[in-house]
PDB file of C-alpha atoms in Angstrom:
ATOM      1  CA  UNK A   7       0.000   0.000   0.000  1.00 54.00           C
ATOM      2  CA  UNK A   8       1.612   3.270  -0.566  1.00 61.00           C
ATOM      3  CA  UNK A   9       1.457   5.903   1.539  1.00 67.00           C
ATOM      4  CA  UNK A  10       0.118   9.507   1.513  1.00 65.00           C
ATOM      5  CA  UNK A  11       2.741  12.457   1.192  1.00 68.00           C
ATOM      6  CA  UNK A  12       2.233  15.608   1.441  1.00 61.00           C
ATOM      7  CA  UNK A  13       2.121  16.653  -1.510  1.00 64.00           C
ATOM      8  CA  UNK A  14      -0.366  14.297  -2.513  1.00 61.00           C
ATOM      9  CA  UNK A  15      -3.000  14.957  -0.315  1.00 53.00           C
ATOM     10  CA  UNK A  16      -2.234  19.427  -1.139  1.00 59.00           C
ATOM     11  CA  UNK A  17      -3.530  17.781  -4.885  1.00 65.00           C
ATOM     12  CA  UNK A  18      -6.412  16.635  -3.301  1.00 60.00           C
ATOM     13  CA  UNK A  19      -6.763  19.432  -1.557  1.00 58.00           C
ATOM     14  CA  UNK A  20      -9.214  21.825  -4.098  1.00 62.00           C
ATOM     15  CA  UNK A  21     -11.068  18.540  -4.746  1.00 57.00           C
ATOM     16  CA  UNK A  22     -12.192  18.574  -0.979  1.00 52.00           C
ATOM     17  CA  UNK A  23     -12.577  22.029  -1.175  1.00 54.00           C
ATOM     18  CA  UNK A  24     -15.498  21.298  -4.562  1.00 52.00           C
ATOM     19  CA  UNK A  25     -16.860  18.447  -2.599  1.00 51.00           C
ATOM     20  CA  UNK A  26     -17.441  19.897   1.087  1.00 52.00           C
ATOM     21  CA  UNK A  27     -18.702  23.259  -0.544  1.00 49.00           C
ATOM     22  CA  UNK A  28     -22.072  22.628  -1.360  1.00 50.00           C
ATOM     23  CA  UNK A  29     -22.860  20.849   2.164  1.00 49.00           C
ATOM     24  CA  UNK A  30     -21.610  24.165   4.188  1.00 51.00           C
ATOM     25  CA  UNK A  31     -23.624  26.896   1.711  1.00 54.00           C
ATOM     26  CA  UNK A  32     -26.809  27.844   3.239  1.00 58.00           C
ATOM     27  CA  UNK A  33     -30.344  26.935   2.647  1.00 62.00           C
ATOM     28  CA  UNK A  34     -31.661  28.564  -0.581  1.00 83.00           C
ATOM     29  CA  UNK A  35     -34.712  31.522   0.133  1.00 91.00           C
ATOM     30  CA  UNK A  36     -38.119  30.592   1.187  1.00 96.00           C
ATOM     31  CA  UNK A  37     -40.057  28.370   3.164  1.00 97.00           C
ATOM     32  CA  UNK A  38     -37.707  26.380   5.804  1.00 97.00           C
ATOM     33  CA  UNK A  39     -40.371  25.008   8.213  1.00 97.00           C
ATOM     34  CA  UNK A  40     -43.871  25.432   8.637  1.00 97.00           C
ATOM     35  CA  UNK A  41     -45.437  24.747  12.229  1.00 96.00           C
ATOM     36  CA  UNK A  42     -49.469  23.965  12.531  1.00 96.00           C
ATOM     37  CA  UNK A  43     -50.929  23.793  15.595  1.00 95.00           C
ATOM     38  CA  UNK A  44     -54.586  23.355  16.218  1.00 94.00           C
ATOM     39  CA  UNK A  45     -56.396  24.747  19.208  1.00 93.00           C
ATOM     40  CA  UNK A  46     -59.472  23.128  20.805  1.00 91.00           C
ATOM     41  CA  UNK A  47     -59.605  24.568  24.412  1.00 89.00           C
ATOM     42  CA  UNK A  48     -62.393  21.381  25.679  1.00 88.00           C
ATOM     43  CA  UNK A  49     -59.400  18.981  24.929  1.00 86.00           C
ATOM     44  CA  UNK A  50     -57.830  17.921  27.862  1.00 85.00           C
ATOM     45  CA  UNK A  51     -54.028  16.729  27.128  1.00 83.00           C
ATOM     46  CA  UNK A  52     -52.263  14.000  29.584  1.00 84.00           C
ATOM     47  CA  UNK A  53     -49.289  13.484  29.340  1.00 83.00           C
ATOM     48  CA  UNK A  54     -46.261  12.546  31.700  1.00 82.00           C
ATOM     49  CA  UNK A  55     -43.992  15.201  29.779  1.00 84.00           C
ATOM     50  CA  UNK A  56     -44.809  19.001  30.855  1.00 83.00           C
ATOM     51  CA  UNK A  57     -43.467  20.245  27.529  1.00 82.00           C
ATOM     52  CA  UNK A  58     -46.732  18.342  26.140  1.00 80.00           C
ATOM     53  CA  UNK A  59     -49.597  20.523  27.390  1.00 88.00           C
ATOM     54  CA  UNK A  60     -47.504  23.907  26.665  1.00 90.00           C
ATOM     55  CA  UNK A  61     -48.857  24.644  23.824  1.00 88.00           C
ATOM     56  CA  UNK A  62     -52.308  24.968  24.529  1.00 89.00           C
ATOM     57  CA  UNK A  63     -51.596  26.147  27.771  1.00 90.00           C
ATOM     58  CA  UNK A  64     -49.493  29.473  26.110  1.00 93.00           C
ATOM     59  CA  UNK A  65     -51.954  29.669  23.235  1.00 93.00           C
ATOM     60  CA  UNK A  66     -54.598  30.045  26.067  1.00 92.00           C
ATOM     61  CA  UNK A  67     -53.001  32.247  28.714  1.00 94.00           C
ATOM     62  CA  UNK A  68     -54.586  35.263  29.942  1.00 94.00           C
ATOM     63  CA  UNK A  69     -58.511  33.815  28.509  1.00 92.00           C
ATOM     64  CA  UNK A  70     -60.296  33.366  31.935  1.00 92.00           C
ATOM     65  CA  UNK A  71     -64.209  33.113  30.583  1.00 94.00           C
ATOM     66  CA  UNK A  72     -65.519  30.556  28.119  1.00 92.00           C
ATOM     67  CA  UNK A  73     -66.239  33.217  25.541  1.00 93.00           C
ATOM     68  CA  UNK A  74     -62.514  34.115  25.668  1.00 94.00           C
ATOM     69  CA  UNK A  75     -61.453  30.575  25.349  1.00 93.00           C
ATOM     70  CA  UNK A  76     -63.868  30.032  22.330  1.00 93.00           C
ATOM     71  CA  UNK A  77     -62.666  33.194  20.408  1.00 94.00           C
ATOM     72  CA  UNK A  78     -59.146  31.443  20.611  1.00 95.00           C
ATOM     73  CA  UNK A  79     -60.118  28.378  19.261  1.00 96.00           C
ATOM     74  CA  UNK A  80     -58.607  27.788  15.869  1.00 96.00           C
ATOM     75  CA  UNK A  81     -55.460  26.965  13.503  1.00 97.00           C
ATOM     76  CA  UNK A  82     -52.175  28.722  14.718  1.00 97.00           C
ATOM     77  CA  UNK A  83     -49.126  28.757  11.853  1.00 98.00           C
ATOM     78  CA  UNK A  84     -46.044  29.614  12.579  1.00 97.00           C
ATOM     79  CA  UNK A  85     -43.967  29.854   9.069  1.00 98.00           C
ATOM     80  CA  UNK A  86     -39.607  30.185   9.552  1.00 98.00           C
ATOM     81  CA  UNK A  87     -38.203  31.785   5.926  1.00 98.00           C
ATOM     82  CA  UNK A  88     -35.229  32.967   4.903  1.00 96.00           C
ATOM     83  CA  UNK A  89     -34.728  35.901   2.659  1.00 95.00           C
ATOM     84  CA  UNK A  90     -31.682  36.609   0.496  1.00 95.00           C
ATOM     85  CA  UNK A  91     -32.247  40.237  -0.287  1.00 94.00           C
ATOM     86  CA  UNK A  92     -33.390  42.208   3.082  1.00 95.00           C
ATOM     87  CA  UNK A  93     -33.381  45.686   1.694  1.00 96.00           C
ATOM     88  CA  UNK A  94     -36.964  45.427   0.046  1.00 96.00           C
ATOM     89  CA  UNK A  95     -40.079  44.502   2.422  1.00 97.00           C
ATOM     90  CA  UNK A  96     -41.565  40.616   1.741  1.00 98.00           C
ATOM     91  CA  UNK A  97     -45.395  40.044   1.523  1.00 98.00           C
ATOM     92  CA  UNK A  98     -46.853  36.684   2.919  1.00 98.00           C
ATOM     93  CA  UNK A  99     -49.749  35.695   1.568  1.00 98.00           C
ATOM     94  CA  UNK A 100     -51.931  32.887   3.168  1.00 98.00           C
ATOM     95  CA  UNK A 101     -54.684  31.214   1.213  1.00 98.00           C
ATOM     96  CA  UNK A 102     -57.113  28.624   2.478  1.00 98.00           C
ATOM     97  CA  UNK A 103     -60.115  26.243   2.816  1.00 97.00           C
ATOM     98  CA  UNK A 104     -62.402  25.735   5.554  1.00 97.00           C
ATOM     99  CA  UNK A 105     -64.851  22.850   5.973  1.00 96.00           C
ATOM    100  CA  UNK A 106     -67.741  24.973   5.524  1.00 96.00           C
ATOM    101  CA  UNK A 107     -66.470  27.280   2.893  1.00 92.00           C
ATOM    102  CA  UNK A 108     -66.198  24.068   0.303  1.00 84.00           C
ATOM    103  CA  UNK A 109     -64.017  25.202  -2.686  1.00 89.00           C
ATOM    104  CA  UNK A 110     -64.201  28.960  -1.902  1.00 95.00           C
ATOM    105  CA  UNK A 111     -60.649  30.117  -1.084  1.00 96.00           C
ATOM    106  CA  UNK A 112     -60.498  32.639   1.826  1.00 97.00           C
ATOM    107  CA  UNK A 113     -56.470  34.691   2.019  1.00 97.00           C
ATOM    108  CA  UNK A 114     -54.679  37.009   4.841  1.00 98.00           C
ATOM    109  CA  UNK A 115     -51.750  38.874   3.745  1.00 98.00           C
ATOM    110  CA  UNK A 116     -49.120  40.184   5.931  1.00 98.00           C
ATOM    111  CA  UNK A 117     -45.790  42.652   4.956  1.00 98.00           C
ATOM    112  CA  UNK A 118     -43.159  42.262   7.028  1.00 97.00           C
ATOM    113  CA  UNK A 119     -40.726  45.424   6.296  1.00 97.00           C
ATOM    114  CA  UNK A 120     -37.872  44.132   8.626  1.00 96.00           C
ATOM    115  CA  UNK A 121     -36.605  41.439   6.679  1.00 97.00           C
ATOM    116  CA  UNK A 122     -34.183  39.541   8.211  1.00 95.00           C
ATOM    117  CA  UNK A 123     -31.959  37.098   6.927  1.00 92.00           C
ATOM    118  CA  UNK A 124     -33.749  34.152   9.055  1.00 95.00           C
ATOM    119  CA  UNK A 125     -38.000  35.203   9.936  1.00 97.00           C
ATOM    120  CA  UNK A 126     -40.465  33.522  11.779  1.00 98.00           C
ATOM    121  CA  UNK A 127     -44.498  34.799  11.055  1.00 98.00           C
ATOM    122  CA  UNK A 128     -47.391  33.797  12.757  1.00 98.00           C
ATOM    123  CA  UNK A 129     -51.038  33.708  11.434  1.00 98.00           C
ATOM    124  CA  UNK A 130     -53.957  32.004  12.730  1.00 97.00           C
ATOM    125  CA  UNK A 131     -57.555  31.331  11.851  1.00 98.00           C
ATOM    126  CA  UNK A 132     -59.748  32.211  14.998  1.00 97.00           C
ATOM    127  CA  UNK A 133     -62.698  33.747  16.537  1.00 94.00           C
ATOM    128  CA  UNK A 134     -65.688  34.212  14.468  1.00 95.00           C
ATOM    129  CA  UNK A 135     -64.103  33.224  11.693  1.00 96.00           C
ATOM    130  CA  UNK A 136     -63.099  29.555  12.801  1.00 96.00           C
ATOM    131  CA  UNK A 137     -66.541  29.133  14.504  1.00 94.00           C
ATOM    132  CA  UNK A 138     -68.570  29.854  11.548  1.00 96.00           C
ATOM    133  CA  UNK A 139     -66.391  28.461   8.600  1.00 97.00           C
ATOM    134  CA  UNK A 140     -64.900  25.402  10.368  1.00 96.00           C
ATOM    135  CA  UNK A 141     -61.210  24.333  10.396  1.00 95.00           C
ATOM    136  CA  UNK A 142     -59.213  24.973   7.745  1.00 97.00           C
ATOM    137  CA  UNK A 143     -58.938  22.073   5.770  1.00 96.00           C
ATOM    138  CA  UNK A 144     -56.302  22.879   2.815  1.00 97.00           C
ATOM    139  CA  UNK A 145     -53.935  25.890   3.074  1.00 98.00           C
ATOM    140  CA  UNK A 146     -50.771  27.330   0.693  1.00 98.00           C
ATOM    141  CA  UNK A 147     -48.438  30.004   1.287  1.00 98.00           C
ATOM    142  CA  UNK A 148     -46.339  32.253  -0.932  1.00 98.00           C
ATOM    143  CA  UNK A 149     -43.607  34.653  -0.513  1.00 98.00           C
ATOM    144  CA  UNK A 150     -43.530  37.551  -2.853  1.00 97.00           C
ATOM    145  CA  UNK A 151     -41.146  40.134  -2.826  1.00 97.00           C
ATOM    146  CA  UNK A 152     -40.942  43.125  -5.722  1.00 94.00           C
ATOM    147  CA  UNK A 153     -43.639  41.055  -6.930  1.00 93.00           C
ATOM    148  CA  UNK A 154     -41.761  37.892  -7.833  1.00 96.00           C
ATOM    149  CA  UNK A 155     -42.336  34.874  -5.744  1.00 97.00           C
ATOM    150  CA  UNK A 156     -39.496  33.519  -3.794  1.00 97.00           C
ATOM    151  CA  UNK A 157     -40.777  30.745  -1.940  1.00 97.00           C
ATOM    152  CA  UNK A 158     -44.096  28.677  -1.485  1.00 97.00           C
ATOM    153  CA  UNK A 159     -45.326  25.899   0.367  1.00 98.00           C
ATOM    154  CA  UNK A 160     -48.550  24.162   0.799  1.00 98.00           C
ATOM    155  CA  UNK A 161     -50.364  21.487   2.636  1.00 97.00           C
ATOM    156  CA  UNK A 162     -50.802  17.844   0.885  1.00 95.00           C
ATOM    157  CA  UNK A 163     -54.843  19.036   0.367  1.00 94.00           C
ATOM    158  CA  UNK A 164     -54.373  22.151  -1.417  1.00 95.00           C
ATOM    159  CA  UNK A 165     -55.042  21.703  -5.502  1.00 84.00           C
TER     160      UNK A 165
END
């Protein structure tokens, strides 16, 4: 077996360098996770962990009267993006189905101005809204910034 000198492994060197490069470059812009959480404030959650029950219990905090529980009631989203260029404000736009609005799509759009290179945005589907149309059953949600989308994501339901 022959052995490695040092000058054979500085010729292997730049391919390394070609290999390793892609795995250390950052996630591309857009969607990088996309958190659902569904509230139902008559559910009672067991569980041994503590970290279980948080959720709901954060979602719920400060409601002391069943009318203030039931307006909280809902879907919760919490979408993390990135954003290559931060100098021009991004526009999140949320469309989506409830169970009692059939195919009729229903959107909320939110600018965020202080685009940072890593962002976190919450929506949620609650109150009268949730009560009368039901849960939401299919969602999608797109990034646009200068008017060109940038990222998108979508649940398996949405067509």
């Amino acid at each position: 077996m022959q052995r490695m000198t040092f000058r054979s492994l500085l010729r292997l060197l730049p391919v390394l360098a070609v290999v390793a490069l892609p795995a250390c470059a950052s996630k591309p812009q857009g969607f990088t996770k996309v958190k659902i959480y569904r509230l139902n404030p008559e559910a009672r959650i067991t569980a041994v962990d503590p970290s279980i029950p948080f959720e709901q219990q954060h979602l719920l905090h400060g409601a002391v009267t069943k009318v203030e529980r039931e307006a909280r009631k809902g879907n919760y989203y919490t979408f993390f993006w990135k954003a290559d260029d931060r100098t021009q404000p991004v526009k999140l736009r949320f469309e989506y189905r409830q169970s009692a609005t059939r195919s009729a799509a229903k959107r909320q759009e939110i600018e965020i101005a202080d685009v940072q290179r890593n962002n976190v945005t919450r929506l949620q589907v609650t109150g009268e809204e949730y009560l009368t149309s039901g849960k939401v059953l299919a969602w999608r949600a797109v990034l646009l910034q200068g008017g060109k989308e940038i990222g998108s994501t979508q649940s398996f339901m949405w067509h």
